[in-house]
Tab-separated table of C-alpha atoms and ligand atoms in Angstrom:
chain	number	residue	atom	x	y	z
A	1	MET	CA	0.967	17.428	14.307
A	2	LYS	CA	-0.726	18.610	11.140
A	3	ILE	CA	-3.267	16.738	9.011
A	4	GLN	CA	-2.653	17.574	5.349
A	5	GLN	CA	-5.067	16.954	2.490
A	6	ASN	CA	-4.636	15.495	-1.001
A	7	ILE	CA	-1.032	14.404	-0.680
A	8	SER	CA	0.747	12.443	-3.424
A	9	LEU	CA	2.161	9.126	-2.170
A	10	LYS	CA	4.522	8.679	-5.142
A	11	THR	CA	7.663	9.366	-3.103
A	12	TYR	CA	6.372	7.346	-0.125
A	13	ASN	CA	6.262	3.966	-1.904
A	14	THR	CA	9.323	2.336	-3.459
A	15	PHE	CA	7.252	1.185	-6.457
A	16	GLY	CA	6.932	4.905	-7.281
A	17	ILE	CA	3.191	4.528	-7.901
A	18	GLU	CA	1.187	7.730	-8.127
A	19	ALA	CA	-1.775	7.740	-5.723
A	20	ILE	CA	-3.402	10.485	-3.686
A	21	ALA	CA	-4.087	10.253	0.042
A	22	SER	CA	-7.157	12.252	1.030
A	23	HIS	CA	-5.574	12.915	4.470
A	24	PHE	CA	-1.983	12.541	5.627
A	25	ALA	CA	-0.162	13.041	8.921
A	26	GLU	CA	3.517	12.576	9.714
A	27	ILE	CA	4.058	11.087	13.168
A	28	THR	CA	7.332	11.665	15.007
A	29	THR	CA	6.434	10.658	18.589
A	30	ILE	CA	4.424	7.890	20.253
A	31	LYS	CA	2.298	10.560	21.933
A	32	ASP	CA	1.391	12.020	18.502
A	33	LEU	CA	0.423	8.545	17.370
A	34	GLN	CA	-1.856	7.999	20.376
A	35	GLU	CA	-3.423	11.412	19.822
A	36	ILE	CA	-4.134	10.944	16.149
A	37	LEU	CA	-5.810	7.600	16.776
A	38	GLU	CA	-8.211	9.403	19.103
A	39	LYS	CA	-9.245	11.956	16.501
A	40	GLU	CA	-12.869	11.683	15.472
A	41	GLY	CA	-13.994	11.633	11.863
A	42	TYR	CA	-11.338	9.418	10.304
A	43	PRO	CA	-12.883	5.957	10.032
A	44	ASN	CA	-10.223	4.670	7.625
A	45	ILE	CA	-6.660	4.781	8.848
A	46	PHE	CA	-3.779	3.524	6.741
A	47	VAL	CA	-0.420	3.071	8.427
A	48	LEU	CA	2.508	3.901	6.161
A	49	SER	CA	6.132	3.143	6.985
A	50	GLY	CA	9.011	2.789	4.517
A	51	GLY	CA	6.567	1.986	1.708
A	52	SER	CA	8.817	-0.812	0.475
A	53	ASN	CA	6.386	-3.707	0.650
A	54	ILE	CA	3.154	-2.232	-0.683
A	55	LEU	CA	1.415	-1.906	-4.009
A	56	ILE	CA	-1.102	0.952	-3.929
A	57	THR	CA	-3.792	0.224	-6.484
A	58	ASN	CA	-6.096	3.240	-5.973
A	59	ASN	CA	-6.227	6.681	-4.417
A	60	LEU	CA	-6.641	6.305	-0.663
A	61	ASN	CA	-9.720	7.817	0.895
A	62	ALA	CA	-8.158	7.493	4.323
A	63	LEU	CA	-6.035	9.163	6.939
A	64	VAL	CA	-2.537	8.013	6.056
A	65	VAL	CA	-0.464	7.877	9.226
A	66	TYR	CA	3.185	8.079	8.222
A	67	ILE	CA	5.373	6.643	10.991
A	68	ASN	CA	8.604	8.623	11.243
A	69	ILE	CA	9.647	8.073	14.870
A	70	LYS	CA	13.465	8.041	15.151
A	71	GLY	CA	16.107	6.975	17.648
A	72	ILE	CA	18.502	4.186	18.625
A	73	THR	CA	19.348	3.464	22.291
A	74	ILE	CA	21.415	0.819	24.056
A	75	LEU	CA	19.201	-0.930	26.626
A	76	SER	CA	21.787	-3.304	28.046
A	77	GLU	CA	25.077	-4.914	27.185
A	78	ASP	CA	27.605	-7.415	28.446
A	79	GLU	CA	30.866	-8.826	27.110
A	80	ASN	CA	29.181	-10.835	24.376
A	81	SER	CA	26.095	-8.961	23.320
A	82	VAL	CA	24.143	-5.731	23.234
A	83	VAL	CA	20.390	-5.092	23.288
A	84	LEU	CA	19.329	-2.092	21.190
A	85	LYS	CA	15.995	-0.331	21.076
A	86	VAL	CA	15.396	1.040	17.604
A	87	MET	CA	12.438	3.275	16.844
A	88	ALA	CA	10.110	2.297	14.008
A	89	GLY	CA	10.940	5.162	11.635
A	90	GLU	CA	14.656	4.375	11.387
A	91	ASN	CA	15.645	3.300	7.879
A	92	TRP	CA	16.534	-0.417	7.947
A	93	HIS	CA	19.742	-0.272	5.916
A	94	GLU	CA	21.038	2.815	7.740
A	95	PHE	CA	20.468	0.988	11.030
A	96	VAL	CA	22.351	-2.072	9.734
A	97	MET	CA	25.247	0.223	8.698
A	98	TRP	CA	25.149	1.888	12.131
A	99	SER	CA	25.330	-1.489	13.898
A	100	ILE	CA	28.259	-2.621	11.733
A	101	SER	CA	30.125	0.636	12.386
A	102	HIS	CA	29.751	-0.079	16.134
A	103	ASP	CA	30.948	-3.655	15.528
A	104	TYR	CA	27.609	-5.162	16.558
A	105	GLY	CA	27.017	-8.332	14.544
A	106	GLY	CA	24.056	-10.309	13.256
A	107	LEU	CA	22.310	-8.146	10.708
A	108	GLU	CA	25.082	-7.941	8.078
A	109	ASN	CA	23.347	-10.466	5.775
A	110	LEU	CA	20.293	-8.209	5.810
A	111	SER	CA	22.172	-5.221	4.353
A	112	LEU	CA	20.481	-3.095	1.692
A	113	ILE	CA	16.932	-4.337	2.356
A	114	PRO	CA	14.632	-1.391	1.671
A	115	GLY	CA	12.101	-0.228	4.258
A	116	ASN	CA	12.061	0.818	7.886
A	117	VAL	CA	12.758	-0.939	11.182
A	118	GLY	CA	9.118	-0.782	12.325
A	119	THR	CA	7.828	-2.978	9.538
A	120	SER	CA	10.709	-5.459	9.547
A	121	PRO	CA	8.986	-7.864	12.007
A	122	ILE	CA	5.681	-7.885	10.096
A	123	GLN	CA	7.049	-10.038	7.312
A	124	ASN	CA	10.093	-11.288	9.251
A	125	ILE	CA	12.442	-9.917	6.581
A	126	GLY	CA	15.092	-12.336	5.439
A	127	ALA	CA	17.930	-12.756	2.984
A	128	TYR	CA	21.059	-14.858	2.427
A	129	GLY	CA	20.453	-17.364	5.194
A	130	VAL	CA	19.392	-14.939	7.964
A	131	GLU	CA	15.966	-13.811	9.097
A	132	LEU	CA	15.049	-10.915	11.352
A	133	LYS	CA	13.810	-13.366	14.003
A	134	ASP	CA	17.375	-14.638	14.526
A	135	TYR	CA	18.373	-11.316	16.162
A	136	PHE	CA	14.973	-10.050	17.287
A	137	ASP	CA	14.442	-9.659	21.033
A	138	SER	CA	10.994	-8.027	21.353
A	139	CYS	CA	8.966	-5.123	20.041
A	140	GLU	CA	6.523	-2.515	21.232
A	141	ALA	CA	3.353	-1.506	19.454
A	142	ILE	CA	0.346	0.684	19.954
A	143	GLU	CA	-2.828	-1.345	20.091
A	144	ILE	CA	-5.148	0.654	17.843
A	145	ALA	CA	-8.368	-0.155	19.762
A	146	THR	CA	-7.022	0.931	23.166
A	147	ARG	CA	-4.189	3.310	22.141
A	148	GLN	CA	-2.064	1.515	24.759
A	149	LEU	CA	1.573	0.559	24.301
A	150	VAL	CA	1.942	-3.227	24.392
A	151	LYS	CA	5.022	-5.439	24.266
A	152	PHE	CA	5.501	-8.552	22.117
A	153	SER	CA	8.109	-11.165	23.000
A	154	LYS	CA	9.734	-13.157	20.228
A	155	SER	CA	7.453	-16.160	20.729
A	156	GLU	CA	4.370	-13.939	20.807
A	157	CYS	CA	5.310	-12.654	17.346
A	158	GLN	CA	4.869	-16.187	15.900
A	159	PHE	CA	7.503	-15.708	13.232
A	160	GLY	CA	7.517	-17.883	10.112
A	161	TYR	CA	8.815	-17.572	6.545
A	162	ARG	CA	7.859	-13.987	5.587
A	163	ASP	CA	5.203	-14.242	8.272
A	164	SER	CA	4.255	-13.148	11.807
A	165	ILE	CA	1.253	-12.507	14.031
A	166	PHE	CA	1.066	-9.020	12.467
A	167	LYS	CA	0.004	-10.602	9.152
A	168	ASN	CA	-2.490	-12.944	10.809
A	169	ASP	CA	-4.430	-12.546	14.105
A	170	GLY	CA	-2.834	-9.149	14.759
A	171	LYS	CA	-3.437	-7.774	11.262
A	172	GLY	CA	-4.699	-4.184	11.351
A	173	LYS	CA	-4.714	-4.168	15.155
A	174	TYR	CA	-1.244	-2.844	16.040
A	175	ILE	CA	1.236	-0.198	14.971
A	176	ILE	CA	4.806	-1.192	15.819
A	177	THR	CA	6.644	1.726	17.429
A	178	SER	CA	10.038	0.175	18.242
A	179	VAL	CA	11.988	-3.050	17.902
A	180	ASN	CA	14.607	-4.438	20.298
A	181	PHE	CA	17.475	-6.411	18.771
A	182	LYS	CA	20.036	-8.587	20.515
A	183	LEU	CA	23.269	-8.308	18.538
A	184	THR	CA	26.669	-9.909	19.075
A	185	LYS	CA	29.974	-8.388	20.058
A	186	SER	CA	33.240	-9.677	18.580
A	187	PRO	CA	34.002	-12.561	18.041
A	188	HIS	CA	30.897	-12.715	15.825
A	189	LYS	CA	29.157	-15.793	14.531
A	190	LEU	CA	29.145	-15.232	10.779
A	191	ASN	CA	26.611	-16.799	8.458
A	192	THR	CA	28.375	-17.231	5.127
A	193	SER	CA	26.946	-20.589	4.121
A	194	TYR	CA	24.709	-19.112	1.400
A	195	GLY	CA	26.526	-20.072	-1.820
A	196	ALA	CA	26.639	-16.621	-3.369
A	197	ILE	CA	28.272	-15.097	-0.255
A	198	GLU	CA	30.962	-17.777	-0.157
A	199	SER	CA	31.890	-17.275	-3.798
A	200	GLU	CA	31.819	-13.473	-3.495
A	201	LEU	CA	34.266	-13.600	-0.548
A	202	ARG	CA	36.465	-16.142	-2.328
A	203	GLU	CA	36.654	-13.987	-5.458
A	204	LYS	CA	37.731	-11.028	-3.339
A	205	GLY	CA	40.395	-13.224	-1.682
A	206	ILE	CA	38.885	-12.726	1.795
A	207	GLY	CA	39.631	-15.783	3.956
A	208	ASN	CA	38.774	-14.460	7.396
A	209	PRO	CA	35.850	-12.100	6.869
A	210	THR	CA	34.638	-9.390	9.240
A	211	ILE	CA	30.947	-8.432	9.528
A	212	LYS	CA	31.785	-5.497	7.230
A	213	ASP	CA	33.190	-7.903	4.602
A	214	VAL	CA	30.010	-10.009	4.744
A	215	SER	CA	27.872	-6.887	4.449
A	216	ASN	CA	29.900	-5.707	1.439
A	217	ALA	CA	29.531	-9.136	-0.202
A	218	VAL	CA	25.752	-9.099	0.345
A	219	MET	CA	25.507	-5.575	-1.067
A	220	ALA	CA	27.497	-6.563	-4.166
A	221	ILE	CA	25.229	-9.590	-4.775
A	222	ARG	CA	22.059	-7.584	-4.237
A	223	ARG	CA	23.224	-4.773	-6.536
A	224	ARG	CA	23.851	-7.299	-9.316
A	225	LYS	CA	20.504	-9.072	-8.944
A	226	LEU	CA	18.019	-6.600	-7.529
A	227	PRO	CA	17.055	-3.172	-8.866
A	228	ASP	CA	17.692	-0.091	-6.696
A	229	PRO	CA	14.248	1.436	-5.994
A	230	ASP	CA	15.770	4.921	-6.392
A	231	GLU	CA	16.533	4.032	-10.017
A	232	LEU	CA	13.711	1.642	-10.906
A	233	GLY	CA	10.485	1.414	-8.891
A	234	ASN	CA	10.003	-1.980	-7.192
A	235	SER	CA	9.085	-3.692	-3.928
A	236	GLY	CA	11.706	-6.443	-3.857
A	237	SER	CA	10.310	-9.943	-4.187
A	238	PHE	CA	6.728	-9.493	-5.322
A	239	PHE	CA	5.790	-13.129	-4.590
A	240	LYS	CA	6.625	-15.591	-1.843
A	241	ASN	CA	8.385	-18.794	-2.777
A	242	PRO	CA	5.647	-21.454	-2.776
A	243	VAL	CA	5.783	-24.419	-0.428
A	244	ILE	CA	4.393	-27.672	-1.839
A	245	THR	CA	3.690	-31.120	-0.419
A	246	GLU	CA	5.923	-34.090	-1.076
A	247	THR	CA	3.363	-35.746	-3.360
A	248	LYS	CA	3.135	-32.645	-5.506
A	249	PHE	CA	6.903	-32.196	-5.394
A	250	LEU	CA	7.622	-35.704	-6.700
A	251	THR	CA	5.516	-35.102	-9.795
A	252	PHE	CA	6.960	-31.611	-10.222
A	253	ILE	CA	10.590	-32.716	-10.070
A	254	LYS	CA	9.971	-35.662	-12.395
A	255	ASP	CA	8.618	-33.225	-14.988
A	256	ASN	CA	11.234	-30.543	-14.232
A	257	PRO	CA	14.421	-32.335	-13.134
A	258	GLU	CA	16.517	-29.160	-13.516
A	259	ALA	CA	14.380	-27.059	-11.127
A	260	PRO	CA	16.032	-25.659	-7.970
A	261	PHE	CA	14.304	-26.533	-4.670
A	262	TYR	CA	14.828	-26.574	-0.890
A	263	ARG	CA	13.529	-29.302	1.358
A	264	ILE	CA	12.048	-27.509	4.343
A	265	SER	CA	10.525	-30.392	6.281
A	266	LYS	CA	9.994	-34.122	5.943
A	267	THR	CA	6.962	-33.545	3.769
A	268	SER	CA	7.311	-30.093	2.229
A	269	TYR	CA	9.491	-28.384	-0.355
A	270	LYS	CA	10.035	-24.760	-1.309
A	271	ILE	CA	10.377	-23.924	-5.010
A	272	PRO	CA	11.905	-20.570	-6.049
A	273	ALA	CA	9.079	-18.589	-7.631
A	274	GLY	CA	11.706	-16.694	-9.665
A	275	TRP	CA	12.524	-19.923	-11.484
A	276	LEU	CA	8.842	-20.762	-12.135
A	277	ILE	CA	8.201	-17.259	-13.501
A	278	GLU	CA	11.298	-17.336	-15.691
A	279	GLU	CA	10.249	-20.741	-17.098
A	280	CYS	CA	6.898	-19.186	-18.048
A	281	GLY	CA	8.800	-16.688	-20.184
A	282	PHE	CA	8.188	-13.541	-18.139
A	283	LYS	CA	11.736	-12.600	-17.165
A	284	ALA	CA	12.707	-9.152	-18.537
A	285	LYS	CA	9.279	-8.799	-20.200
A	286	ARG	CA	7.697	-5.360	-20.281
A	287	PHE	CA	4.029	-4.471	-20.683
A	288	GLY	CA	3.832	-0.702	-21.008
A	289	ASP	CA	5.597	0.639	-17.920
A	290	ALA	CA	4.991	-2.499	-15.845
A	291	GLY	CA	7.607	-5.224	-16.135
A	292	VAL	CA	9.497	-8.178	-14.737
A	293	HIS	CA	13.095	-7.458	-13.737
A	294	LYS	CA	15.801	-8.702	-16.080
A	295	ASN	CA	17.996	-10.276	-13.388
A	296	GLN	CA	15.414	-11.619	-10.930
A	297	ALA	CA	11.984	-12.690	-12.164
A	298	LEU	CA	10.538	-12.483	-8.648
A	299	VAL	CA	10.745	-8.693	-8.795
A	300	LEU	CA	8.127	-6.637	-10.643
A	301	VAL	CA	9.184	-3.145	-11.694
A	302	ASN	CA	7.668	0.203	-12.608
A	303	TYR	CA	9.503	1.823	-15.527
A	304	GLY	CA	7.958	5.190	-14.688
A	305	THR	CA	4.250	5.688	-15.096
A	306	ALA	CA	2.774	2.246	-14.365
A	307	SER	CA	-0.287	2.433	-12.134
A	308	GLY	CA	-0.893	0.069	-9.252
A	309	GLN	CA	-3.569	-1.580	-11.388
A	310	ASP	CA	-1.028	-2.169	-14.209
A	311	ILE	CA	1.318	-3.964	-11.801
A	312	LEU	CA	-1.588	-5.897	-10.265
A	313	GLN	CA	-2.751	-7.059	-13.702
A	314	LEU	CA	0.762	-8.188	-14.577
A	315	SER	CA	1.004	-10.099	-11.295
A	316	ASN	CA	-2.337	-11.819	-11.996
A	317	LYS	CA	-1.177	-12.771	-15.479
A	318	ILE	CA	1.996	-14.298	-13.999
A	319	ARG	CA	0.058	-16.197	-11.310
A	320	GLU	CA	-2.294	-17.674	-13.911
A	321	ALA	CA	0.593	-18.716	-16.154
A	322	VAL	CA	2.482	-20.406	-13.292
A	323	LEU	CA	-0.682	-22.192	-12.148
A	324	LYS	CA	-1.466	-23.373	-15.653
A	325	ARG	CA	2.042	-24.591	-16.426
A	326	PHE	CA	3.041	-26.111	-13.056
A	327	GLY	CA	-0.200	-26.452	-11.087
A	328	ILE	CA	1.459	-24.348	-8.366
A	329	LYS	CA	-0.176	-21.329	-6.741
A	330	ILE	CA	2.078	-18.370	-6.054
A	331	THR	CA	0.898	-15.566	-3.797
A	332	PRO	CA	2.084	-11.981	-3.416
A	333	GLU	CA	4.475	-11.168	-0.606
A	334	VAL	CA	3.758	-7.488	-1.150
A	335	ASN	CA	0.673	-5.990	0.523
A	336	ILE	CA	-1.888	-4.991	-2.070
A	337	VAL	CA	-3.553	-1.764	-0.913
A	338	SER	CA	-6.859	-0.688	-2.418
B	401	EPU	N1	15.972	-18.086	-10.059
B	401	EPU	C1	15.731	-18.255	-11.405
B	401	EPU	N2	15.291	-17.162	-12.110
B	401	EPU	C2	15.103	-15.950	-11.550
B	401	EPU	C3	15.329	-15.785	-10.169
B	401	EPU	C4	15.773	-16.879	-9.430
B	401	EPU	O1	15.907	-19.324	-11.963
B	401	EPU	O2	14.725	-15.009	-12.257
B	401	EPU	C5	16.522	-19.227	-9.292
B	401	EPU	C6	17.981	-18.982	-8.933
B	401	EPU	O3	18.829	-19.399	-9.946
B	401	EPU	C7	18.154	-19.811	-7.689
B	401	EPU	C8	16.811	-19.709	-7.033
B	401	EPU	O4	15.886	-19.324	-8.032
B	401	EPU	O5	18.412	-21.143	-8.006
B	401	EPU	C9	16.771	-18.760	-5.848
B	401	EPU	O6	17.101	-17.447	-6.266
B	401	EPU	P1	17.665	-16.314	-5.251
B	401	EPU	O7	18.881	-16.820	-4.546
B	401	EPU	O8	17.789	-15.046	-6.009
B	401	EPU	O9	16.581	-16.211	-4.117
B	401	EPU	P2	14.989	-16.125	-4.178
B	401	EPU	O10	14.442	-17.341	-3.527
B	401	EPU	O11	14.512	-15.818	-5.547
B	401	EPU	C10	14.808	-15.062	-1.802
B	401	EPU	C11	14.132	-13.890	-1.150
B	401	EPU	C12	14.869	-12.593	-1.451
B	401	EPU	C13	16.293	-12.730	-0.929
B	401	EPU	C14	16.949	-13.947	-1.604
B	401	EPU	C15	18.331	-14.240	-1.075
B	401	EPU	C16	11.792	-14.536	-1.064
B	401	EPU	C17	10.408	-14.290	-1.559
B	401	EPU	N3	12.760	-13.797	-1.600
B	401	EPU	O12	14.721	-14.875	-3.212
B	401	EPU	O13	14.223	-11.548	-0.727
B	401	EPU	O14	17.053	-11.566	-1.185
B	401	EPU	O15	16.150	-15.149	-1.351
B	401	EPU	O16	18.258	-14.762	0.203
B	401	EPU	O17	11.968	-15.374	-0.178
B	401	EPU	C18	12.651	-9.763	-0.802
B	401	EPU	O18	12.009	-10.383	0.057
B	401	EPU	O19	12.269	-8.661	-1.242
B	401	EPU	C19	13.881	-10.359	-1.340
B	401	EPU	C20	14.570	-9.787	-2.315
């Protein structure tokens, strides 16, 4: 394992932001990872995975540890299900395609999400009515302080909406090395209740969809709404959808009767941040090379040479505008790295 110096991170983050890492090491085995954590003289370590949920706002004076550990193994299976161990460096979408080609079901609604398997539990990735936690079994991680491999059960991960222990108490303490998934064998339990999936399948005349059909429908919807990071730099949803109390919601909906919303508990409501941002006039707006996507206002984009600071400034401007207009705080979903 080699430690390189002054490496550009432009191709390692889906925003396509130029930033230099003072030190950089690619890790392909758990043993390499344990060894590098023992190296003296690198007080700042930054763990990099698929780079799909970060905004780098400065050069990094740190040892960037790029997790590229690969492999998929079947741990157990019976008539109805299979448990797979997937190493952290596997690309998420390629793994979803692999599971569909083996007729293992569950992850089809999560097709085309950028990033790697190892970071998928951190923010409990989710789309079109399914979240990672629905098919998650457990994961393994290196505890940075002890360099020991530890196991997390599903309940220990404390999953929530775009949330887990790895964003809270466990933040900065663990590096996930593999994730175990429990997937279904045919007959699968499809989740097509999300409106856009239903209409996509109907338009295609598919009455009895397979997991492949659902995956294709999800990919078609995503391609229409969300920019492909290979063509236009972005990190998916930049903000989380805010959750507000009932009292606040009642005033909000009286003032904005046309606003979309989801009731998530007896006393709380989720409002799509994309709608709030669009209402503030930001959709499709461009400020230099930093902009708001034309089809989904929740996604900030880099037209080419935007710096992390440019995107950060735009996000602050949007947050202020939403707060001023609606009295609602929106917070980034993306990790801001400085
Ligand atoms: N909307 C607008 N204007 C916009 C965008 C959305 O009015 O510019 C409205 C839509 O019309 C709709 C509502 O907001 O009524 C919800 O929109 P959408 O279905 O696109 O979902 P979202 O809440 O904006 C979330 C996830 C996405 C995920 C989709 C589909 C978050 C932060 N984002 O977006 O996840 O793909 O649902 O399930 O929860 C990601 O995390 O990177 C991501 C793309």
